[in-house]
Short mmCIF file of C-alpha atoms in Angstrom, two decimals:
data_model
loop_
_atom_site.label_atom_id
_atom_site.label_comp_id
_atom_site.label_asym_id
_atom_site.label_seq_id
_atom_site.Cartn_x
_atom_site.Cartn_y
_atom_site.Cartn_z
CA MET M 1 83.62 80.87 67.79
CA THR M 2 81.44 83.97 67.38
CA GLN M 3 83.40 86.84 65.92
CA ALA M 4 82.80 90.55 66.24
CA THR M 5 81.12 92.29 63.36
CA PRO M 6 83.40 93.97 60.82
CA ALA M 7 84.82 97.39 61.49
CA GLY M 8 82.43 100.17 60.67
CA GLU M 9 79.33 98.16 61.53
CA ALA M 10 77.59 98.45 64.87
CA PRO M 11 78.22 95.13 66.62
CA ASN M 12 74.92 95.30 68.42
CA GLU M 13 72.30 97.98 68.51
CA ALA M 14 69.66 96.26 70.67
CA PRO M 15 69.51 98.03 74.05
CA ASP M 16 68.13 95.06 75.98
CA ARG M 17 70.88 92.77 74.68
CA ASP M 18 73.58 95.36 75.43
CA TRP M 19 72.37 95.75 79.00
CA ARG M 20 72.32 91.99 79.49
CA ILE M 21 75.96 91.90 78.44
CA ILE M 22 76.82 94.84 80.69
CA GLY M 23 75.06 93.12 83.58
CA LEU M 24 76.96 89.85 83.10
CA ILE M 25 80.36 91.49 82.78
CA GLY M 26 79.65 93.98 85.56
CA THR M 27 78.63 91.25 88.00
CA GLY M 28 81.88 89.39 87.39
CA HIS M 29 83.84 92.64 87.84
CA PHE M 30 81.98 93.31 91.10
CA LEU M 31 83.05 89.89 92.41
CA SER M 32 86.64 90.49 91.30
CA HIS M 33 86.92 93.64 93.41
CA PHE M 34 84.83 92.18 96.23
CA TYR M 35 87.17 89.21 96.57
CA MET M 36 90.24 91.46 96.66
CA LEU M 37 88.97 93.27 99.77
CA CYS M 38 87.05 90.52 101.55
CA LEU M 39 90.12 89.20 103.40
CA ALA M 40 91.33 92.36 105.17
CA PRO M 41 88.33 92.54 107.60
CA LEU M 42 89.30 89.06 108.85
CA PHE M 43 92.85 90.02 109.85
CA PRO M 44 92.08 90.53 113.58
CA ILE M 45 90.38 87.13 113.73
CA TRP M 46 93.15 85.38 111.83
CA ARG M 47 95.81 87.01 113.99
CA GLU M 48 94.30 85.41 117.07
CA GLU M 49 93.51 82.06 115.47
CA PHE M 50 96.71 81.50 113.50
CA GLY M 51 99.16 83.48 115.64
CA VAL M 52 100.71 85.50 112.80
CA SER M 53 101.56 89.20 112.63
CA TYR M 54 99.64 91.83 110.73
CA ALA M 55 102.62 92.19 108.38
CA VAL M 56 102.34 88.52 107.44
CA LEU M 57 98.56 88.82 107.15
CA GLY M 58 99.01 91.72 104.76
CA LEU M 59 100.86 89.38 102.41
CA SER M 60 97.55 87.77 101.43
CA VAL M 61 96.21 90.99 99.93
CA ALA M 62 99.62 92.10 98.61
CA LEU M 63 100.26 88.82 96.79
CA MET M 64 96.75 88.71 95.35
CA SER M 65 97.18 92.23 93.94
CA ALA M 66 100.75 91.64 92.73
CA VAL M 67 99.88 88.41 90.91
CA THR M 68 96.90 90.11 89.29
CA ALA M 69 99.02 93.02 88.07
CA LEU M 70 101.87 90.83 86.79
CA LEU M 71 99.68 88.40 84.85
CA GLN M 72 97.22 90.83 83.24
CA THR M 73 99.39 91.50 80.21
CA PRO M 74 100.30 87.85 79.47
CA VAL M 75 96.66 86.92 79.89
CA GLY M 76 95.76 89.72 77.48
CA PHE M 77 97.87 88.02 74.80
CA LEU M 78 96.01 84.75 75.42
CA VAL M 79 92.64 86.50 75.28
CA ASP M 80 93.49 88.07 71.91
CA ARG M 81 94.76 84.75 70.54
CA HIS M 82 92.09 82.33 71.79
CA GLY M 83 89.06 84.47 72.65
CA ALA M 84 87.94 86.07 75.91
CA ARG M 85 84.99 83.91 76.97
CA PRO M 86 86.79 80.74 78.13
CA TYR M 87 89.28 82.82 80.12
CA LEU M 88 86.51 84.88 81.70
CA VAL M 89 84.66 81.74 82.79
CA GLY M 90 87.83 80.05 84.04
CA GLY M 91 89.15 83.12 85.85
CA THR M 92 85.88 83.83 87.63
CA LEU M 93 85.55 80.18 88.67
CA ILE M 94 89.13 80.10 89.99
CA MET M 95 88.49 83.22 92.09
CA ALA M 96 85.25 81.85 93.52
CA LEU M 97 86.62 78.40 94.36
CA SER M 98 89.82 79.85 95.85
CA ILE M 99 87.91 82.06 98.26
CA SER M 100 85.55 79.20 99.10
CA ALA M 101 88.46 76.82 99.75
CA MET M 102 89.89 79.23 102.32
CA ALA M 103 86.98 78.19 104.55
CA LEU M 104 88.63 74.76 104.82
CA ALA M 105 92.20 75.96 105.34
CA PRO M 106 93.95 74.26 108.30
CA ASN M 107 96.50 77.08 108.63
CA TYR M 108 97.32 80.55 107.32
CA TRP M 109 99.90 79.33 104.79
CA VAL M 110 97.20 77.48 102.90
CA ILE M 111 95.20 80.72 102.82
CA LEU M 112 98.26 82.49 101.43
CA GLY M 113 98.56 79.95 98.60
CA LEU M 114 94.86 80.25 97.81
CA ALA M 115 95.23 84.05 97.73
CA VAL M 116 97.86 83.64 95.02
CA LEU M 117 95.51 81.31 93.13
CA SER M 118 92.71 83.85 93.43
CA GLY M 119 95.06 86.51 92.01
CA ILE M 120 95.69 84.25 89.00
CA GLY M 121 91.95 84.08 88.38
CA ASN M 122 91.55 87.80 88.92
CA SER M 123 94.23 88.61 86.33
CA VAL M 124 91.79 87.52 83.61
CA ILE M 125 89.08 90.02 84.43
CA HIS M 126 90.31 93.29 82.91
CA PRO M 127 91.66 91.99 79.58
CA ALA M 128 88.68 89.65 79.05
CA ASP M 129 86.04 92.17 80.16
CA TYR M 130 87.25 94.99 77.94
CA ALA M 131 87.75 92.69 74.96
CA ILE M 132 84.16 91.44 75.28
CA LEU M 133 82.61 94.85 75.94
CA GLY M 134 84.51 96.47 73.07
CA SER M 135 83.37 93.75 70.66
CA SER M 136 79.82 93.15 71.90
CA ILE M 137 78.42 96.57 72.80
CA GLY M 138 77.14 99.03 70.21
CA GLU M 139 79.02 102.33 69.92
CA LYS M 140 75.95 104.20 71.14
CA ARG M 141 76.35 102.60 74.58
CA ILE M 142 80.06 101.80 74.87
CA GLY M 143 80.68 104.74 77.22
CA ARG M 144 77.96 103.63 79.60
CA ALA M 145 79.20 100.04 79.34
CA PHE M 146 82.70 101.06 80.42
CA ALA M 147 81.22 103.31 83.11
CA MET M 148 79.13 100.50 84.59
CA HIS M 149 82.17 98.23 84.48
CA THR M 150 84.16 100.70 86.60
CA PHE M 151 81.18 101.46 88.84
CA THR M 152 80.50 97.79 89.67
CA GLY M 153 84.17 97.27 90.52
CA ASN M 154 84.13 100.25 92.88
CA LEU M 155 80.91 98.92 94.41
CA GLY M 156 82.65 95.60 95.08
CA PHE M 157 85.44 97.40 96.92
CA ALA M 158 82.92 99.37 98.98
CA LEU M 159 80.67 96.45 99.95
CA ALA M 160 83.29 93.79 100.75
CA PRO M 161 84.25 95.07 104.23
CA LEU M 162 80.62 95.78 105.07
CA ALA M 163 79.42 92.33 103.98
CA ILE M 164 82.17 90.42 105.80
CA GLY M 165 81.67 92.56 108.91
CA ALA M 166 77.92 92.00 108.84
CA MET M 167 78.33 88.22 108.48
CA THR M 168 80.96 87.77 111.17
CA GLN M 169 79.74 90.38 113.65
CA GLY M 170 76.08 91.11 112.97
CA MET M 171 74.91 87.65 111.88
CA GLY M 172 77.25 85.72 114.13
CA LEU M 173 78.69 83.55 111.34
CA GLY M 174 82.21 82.28 111.77
CA TRP M 175 84.82 83.50 109.30
CA ARG M 176 84.85 80.13 107.56
CA ALA M 177 81.12 80.23 106.88
CA ALA M 178 81.40 83.83 105.69
CA LEU M 179 84.14 83.05 103.16
CA LEU M 180 82.36 79.92 101.96
CA THR M 181 79.19 81.95 101.40
CA VAL M 182 80.77 84.81 99.47
CA GLY M 183 82.99 82.43 97.51
CA LEU M 184 80.10 80.30 96.33
CA LEU M 185 78.35 83.43 95.04
CA GLY M 186 80.68 83.19 92.07
CA VAL M 187 79.28 79.83 90.96
CA PRO M 188 75.90 81.13 89.72
CA VAL M 189 77.74 84.04 88.07
CA VAL M 190 79.86 81.55 86.12
CA ALA M 191 76.72 79.58 85.24
CA ALA M 192 75.01 82.73 83.97
CA ILE M 193 78.02 83.62 81.79
CA LEU M 194 78.01 80.11 80.33
CA LEU M 195 74.26 80.15 79.66
CA GLN M 196 74.43 83.60 78.05
CA SER M 197 77.75 83.12 76.27
CA GLY M 198 76.08 83.34 72.87
CA ILE M 199 75.66 87.11 73.24
CA LEU M 200 79.31 87.66 74.24
CA LYS M 201 81.32 88.32 71.10
CA ASP M 202 85.05 87.88 70.58
CA GLN M 203 87.21 90.31 68.65
CA ALA M 204 87.80 90.08 64.94
CA ARG M 205 91.27 88.77 64.14
CA PRO M 206 93.78 91.42 63.00
CA LYS M 207 94.64 91.38 59.31
CA LYS M 208 98.13 90.37 58.30
CA GLY M 209 100.25 93.28 57.18
CA GLY M 210 97.96 95.76 58.93
CA ALA M 211 98.50 97.55 62.24
CA PRO M 212 101.37 96.46 64.53
CA ILE M 213 100.63 93.44 66.69
CA GLY M 214 101.90 91.82 69.87
CA ARG M 215 104.75 93.48 71.73
CA GLN M 216 104.99 96.12 69.00
CA VAL M 217 101.65 97.48 70.15
CA LEU M 218 102.52 97.63 73.84
CA LEU M 219 105.96 99.14 73.28
CA SER M 220 104.64 101.85 70.98
CA ARG M 221 104.86 105.39 72.28
CA THR M 222 101.10 105.68 72.29
CA MET M 223 100.50 102.70 74.57
CA LEU M 224 103.42 103.53 76.86
CA MET M 225 101.97 107.01 77.32
CA PHE M 226 98.51 105.58 78.05
CA PHE M 227 100.16 103.27 80.61
CA ALA M 228 101.84 106.30 82.20
CA PHE M 229 98.49 108.13 82.16
CA PHE M 230 96.84 105.31 84.12
CA LEU M 231 99.84 104.93 86.45
CA LEU M 232 100.06 108.62 87.36
CA SER M 233 96.29 108.92 87.77
CA ALA M 234 96.31 105.95 90.13
CA MET M 235 99.19 107.41 92.14
CA ALA M 236 97.27 110.64 92.59
CA GLY M 237 94.05 108.86 93.56
CA VAL M 238 95.73 106.57 96.08
CA GLY M 239 97.56 109.55 97.56
CA VAL M 240 94.24 111.24 98.25
CA GLN M 241 92.47 108.15 99.55
CA SER M 242 95.34 107.11 101.83
CA PHE M 243 96.52 110.44 103.20
CA LEU M 244 93.81 113.10 102.87
CA ILE M 245 92.67 112.70 106.48
CA ALA M 246 96.20 112.85 107.90
CA THR M 247 97.13 115.76 105.63
CA LEU M 248 94.16 117.90 106.66
CA ASP M 249 94.91 117.13 110.30
CA ARG M 250 98.58 118.13 110.02
CA LEU M 251 97.94 121.19 107.86
CA TRP M 252 94.86 122.79 109.33
CA SER M 253 94.12 120.73 112.49
CA THR M 254 90.88 119.65 110.83
CA PRO M 255 88.74 117.58 113.25
CA LEU M 256 88.83 113.85 112.52
CA ALA M 257 85.07 113.72 111.90
CA VAL M 258 85.25 116.53 109.32
CA ALA M 259 88.30 115.01 107.61
CA SER M 260 86.60 111.61 107.45
CA ILE M 261 83.48 113.12 105.91
CA THR M 262 85.70 114.96 103.43
CA LEU M 263 87.34 111.71 102.32
CA THR M 264 83.96 109.98 102.10
CA ALA M 265 82.69 112.83 99.93
CA TYR M 266 85.68 112.45 97.62
CA VAL M 267 85.18 108.68 97.24
CA ALA M 268 81.43 109.11 96.68
CA GLY M 269 82.07 111.74 94.01
CA ALA M 270 84.69 109.60 92.27
CA THR M 271 82.32 106.62 92.22
CA GLY M 272 79.23 108.48 91.03
CA GLY M 273 81.20 110.61 88.60
CA VAL M 274 82.05 107.52 86.56
CA LEU M 275 78.41 107.27 85.49
CA ILE M 276 78.38 110.92 84.43
CA GLY M 277 81.45 110.27 82.30
CA GLY M 278 79.77 107.29 80.64
CA TRP M 279 76.74 109.38 79.74
CA TYR M 280 78.99 112.08 78.26
CA ALA M 281 81.16 109.64 76.30
CA ASP M 282 78.12 108.24 74.48
CA ARG M 283 76.81 111.65 73.47
CA HIS M 284 79.91 113.65 72.60
CA SER M 285 83.15 113.02 70.71
CA SER M 286 85.41 115.57 72.44
CA HIS M 287 86.69 113.04 74.97
CA PHE M 288 90.17 114.46 75.45
CA THR M 289 88.85 117.99 75.92
CA PHE M 290 86.42 116.67 78.55
CA VAL M 291 89.16 114.75 80.37
CA THR M 292 91.47 117.78 80.28
CA GLY M 293 88.87 120.20 81.62
CA LEU M 294 87.78 117.97 84.48
CA THR M 295 91.30 117.02 85.48
CA ALA M 296 92.29 120.70 85.48
CA LEU M 297 89.32 121.45 87.74
CA ALA M 298 90.39 118.66 90.13
CA ILE M 299 93.94 120.06 90.19
CA ILE M 300 92.66 123.49 91.19
CA LEU M 301 90.45 122.03 93.93
CA PHE M 302 93.25 119.89 95.41
CA LEU M 303 95.55 122.90 95.44
CA ALA M 304 92.83 124.88 97.22
CA MET M 305 92.50 122.23 99.94
CA GLY M 306 96.26 121.98 100.35
CA LEU M 307 97.24 125.65 100.24
CA VAL M 308 94.22 127.57 101.57
CA PRO M 309 92.67 127.15 105.07
CA LEU M 310 89.10 126.47 103.95
CA PRO M 311 86.20 126.50 106.45
CA ASP M 312 85.37 123.02 107.76
CA PRO M 313 81.86 122.92 106.20
CA LEU M 314 83.36 123.72 102.78
CA LEU M 315 85.95 120.91 102.76
CA PRO M 316 83.50 118.06 101.95
CA VAL M 317 81.94 120.14 99.18
CA VAL M 318 85.31 120.81 97.56
CA ALA M 319 86.32 117.16 97.92
CA LEU M 320 83.02 115.98 96.43
CA ALA M 321 83.53 118.26 93.42
CA ALA M 322 87.14 117.06 92.96
CA GLY M 323 86.11 113.42 93.22
CA THR M 324 83.23 113.87 90.78
CA ALA M 325 85.50 115.61 88.28
CA LEU M 326 88.09 112.83 88.39
CA GLY M 327 85.46 110.07 88.32
CA ALA M 328 83.72 111.60 85.31
CA SER M 329 87.03 111.79 83.43
CA ARG M 330 87.68 108.04 83.75
CA THR M 331 85.20 106.64 81.23
CA PRO M 332 86.15 108.96 78.33
CA ARG M 333 89.75 107.96 79.13
CA ASP M 334 88.85 104.28 78.67
CA VAL M 335 87.03 105.02 75.41
CA MET M 336 90.13 106.84 74.14
CA VAL M 337 92.17 103.68 74.81
CA LYS M 338 89.58 101.54 72.99
CA HIS M 339 89.79 103.75 69.93
CA ALA M 340 93.59 103.65 70.01
CA ALA M 341 93.79 99.84 70.30
CA PRO M 342 94.48 98.11 66.95
CA PRO M 343 91.83 95.59 65.82
CA GLY M 344 91.98 92.33 67.71
CA GLN M 345 94.45 93.68 70.29
CA MET M 346 92.12 94.94 73.01
CA GLY M 347 92.88 92.19 75.52
CA LYS M 348 96.61 92.86 75.68
CA VAL M 349 96.17 96.63 75.45
CA PHE M 350 93.78 96.88 78.41
CA GLY M 351 95.67 94.16 80.30
CA PHE M 352 98.90 96.15 79.98
CA ILE M 353 97.53 99.63 80.52
CA SER M 354 95.26 98.75 83.46
CA SER M 355 98.20 97.10 85.24
CA GLY M 356 99.32 100.67 85.87
CA LEU M 357 96.48 101.02 88.38
CA PRO M 358 97.71 98.50 91.01
CA LEU M 359 101.31 99.53 90.32
CA GLY M 360 100.42 103.14 91.08
CA GLY M 361 98.77 102.00 94.30
CA ALA M 362 101.94 100.18 95.30
CA ILE M 363 104.30 103.10 94.56
CA THR M 364 102.44 105.93 96.27
CA PRO M 365 102.07 105.16 100.02
CA VAL M 366 105.74 105.24 101.05
CA PRO M 367 106.81 108.61 99.55
CA PHE M 368 103.59 110.30 100.65
CA GLY M 369 103.98 108.85 104.14
CA LEU M 370 107.54 110.18 104.25
CA MET M 371 106.23 113.68 103.50
CA LEU M 372 104.02 113.50 106.58
CA ASP M 373 106.73 111.91 108.72
CA ASN M 374 109.26 114.59 107.79
CA GLY M 375 107.01 117.53 108.62
CA VAL M 376 106.11 118.67 105.10
CA PRO M 377 102.38 117.86 104.87
CA TRP M 378 101.93 120.95 102.69
CA LEU M 379 103.60 118.98 99.87
CA VAL M 380 101.02 116.17 99.74
CA LEU M 381 98.14 117.76 97.85
CA PRO M 382 100.38 119.84 95.54
CA CYS M 383 102.12 116.55 94.65
CA VAL M 384 98.72 115.03 93.89
CA ALA M 385 98.04 118.01 91.62
CA LEU M 386 101.45 117.59 89.94
CA LEU M 387 100.80 113.89 89.29
CA LEU M 388 97.48 114.75 87.67
CA LEU M 389 99.13 117.42 85.53
CA LEU M 390 101.78 114.94 84.36
CA SER M 391 99.05 112.41 83.60
CA LEU M 392 97.39 114.94 81.31
CA LEU M 393 100.64 115.53 79.44
CA CYS M 394 100.94 111.76 78.93
CA ALA M 395 97.33 111.56 77.76
CA GLY M 396 97.90 114.33 75.25
CA THR M 397 100.99 112.60 73.87
CA ALA M 398 99.13 109.28 73.67
CA ARG M 399 96.19 110.84 71.87
CA GLY M 400 98.47 112.56 69.37
CA GLY M 401 100.22 109.28 68.64
CA ALA M 402 96.92 107.46 68.21
CA LEU M 403 95.66 110.07 65.76
CA ARG M 404 98.87 109.94 63.71
CA ALA M 405 98.73 106.13 63.60
CA SER M 406 95.07 106.12 62.55
CA ARG M 407 95.71 108.57 59.70
CA SER M 408 98.30 106.20 58.31
CA THR M 409 95.81 103.28 58.22
CA VAL M 410 92.12 104.18 58.43
CA PRO M 411 90.16 107.34 59.21
CA ALA M 412 90.55 108.26 62.89
CA PRO M 413 87.59 107.75 65.20
CA ALA M 414 86.25 110.48 67.40
CA GLU M 415 88.42 111.52 70.30
#
């Protein structure tokens, strides 16, 4: 098994090799997110063909996400113990074959079981990806590597509905042919990972008697605060994505077209901003200061949209700026977690902390919907701002704990 280079040495300084690794991992991450959203566009077709309600249809996506979130941390332990590459190959193959097999499903309940199986495969992606990137990519490009990882995942989310819609509506393919096609796309990705596996490095094993390991790591104050940081950030982001249009309508009677453009501007800014954050993370060490400044800017902009009747043409501009600020803060956040993770523990750390993202998405919709239902839409965006403020407090506590821990072992890395 290929091990990562010792601490203090650059694991890989060749740009072409780094970008090959980033491309391999990013393509698998793209498929992971693509598969999670490729089922929802088929709900109207399945409702007619299988005679089930939309609530039951929603179980396919809900179970896939829930299984992914629940298994990420256990899989992270396995990744740290046995190496990331076999799990990455196996997980990607399980996802691809599960989606492909849905094309042969005789009824919806088989699809539901395959959705659970796909979630099992998907649970591997975050712990394995971050373990490989953290061990294989040189420090000069780790920010851009994490940024591309996030960007390709967001791209998968964005393209899945469009691709399935184009196949079933524009190209006239049946839903079975469409799922078989997109599912089989994972096979060459798995083949490429296998063929290029020599450049994917596993983590160095932690030394006995060194930093805490196992559950000690995850239950430390530092990691719990990073988990809360991710959870609260996700809650705020889902609140905006799910309810910005309805909130602007209820608050200011914003036309639907303007509100839709405003949301699109926010999502575009959040997606593109990730790349800005990656560029910054590779060139500067003040990661926490950067995250704090951008999150504070986003808080101010959300409060402006929620408390001040802005002109319609200005709303998309403000939303674009808020989205870009939050997106740019995400990659330095991930680099902070990497620096805080003890040697050889990156799989479980990222598996645990990133499970806060789907959990935040599950928590947010009901309370925010109740605000709108009970005639207090003015609370929505201030609550988003409050969640972001709380996330910053958690990030500051986590960073302080990481710095204290590093001083007691080895010299602390840059923020």
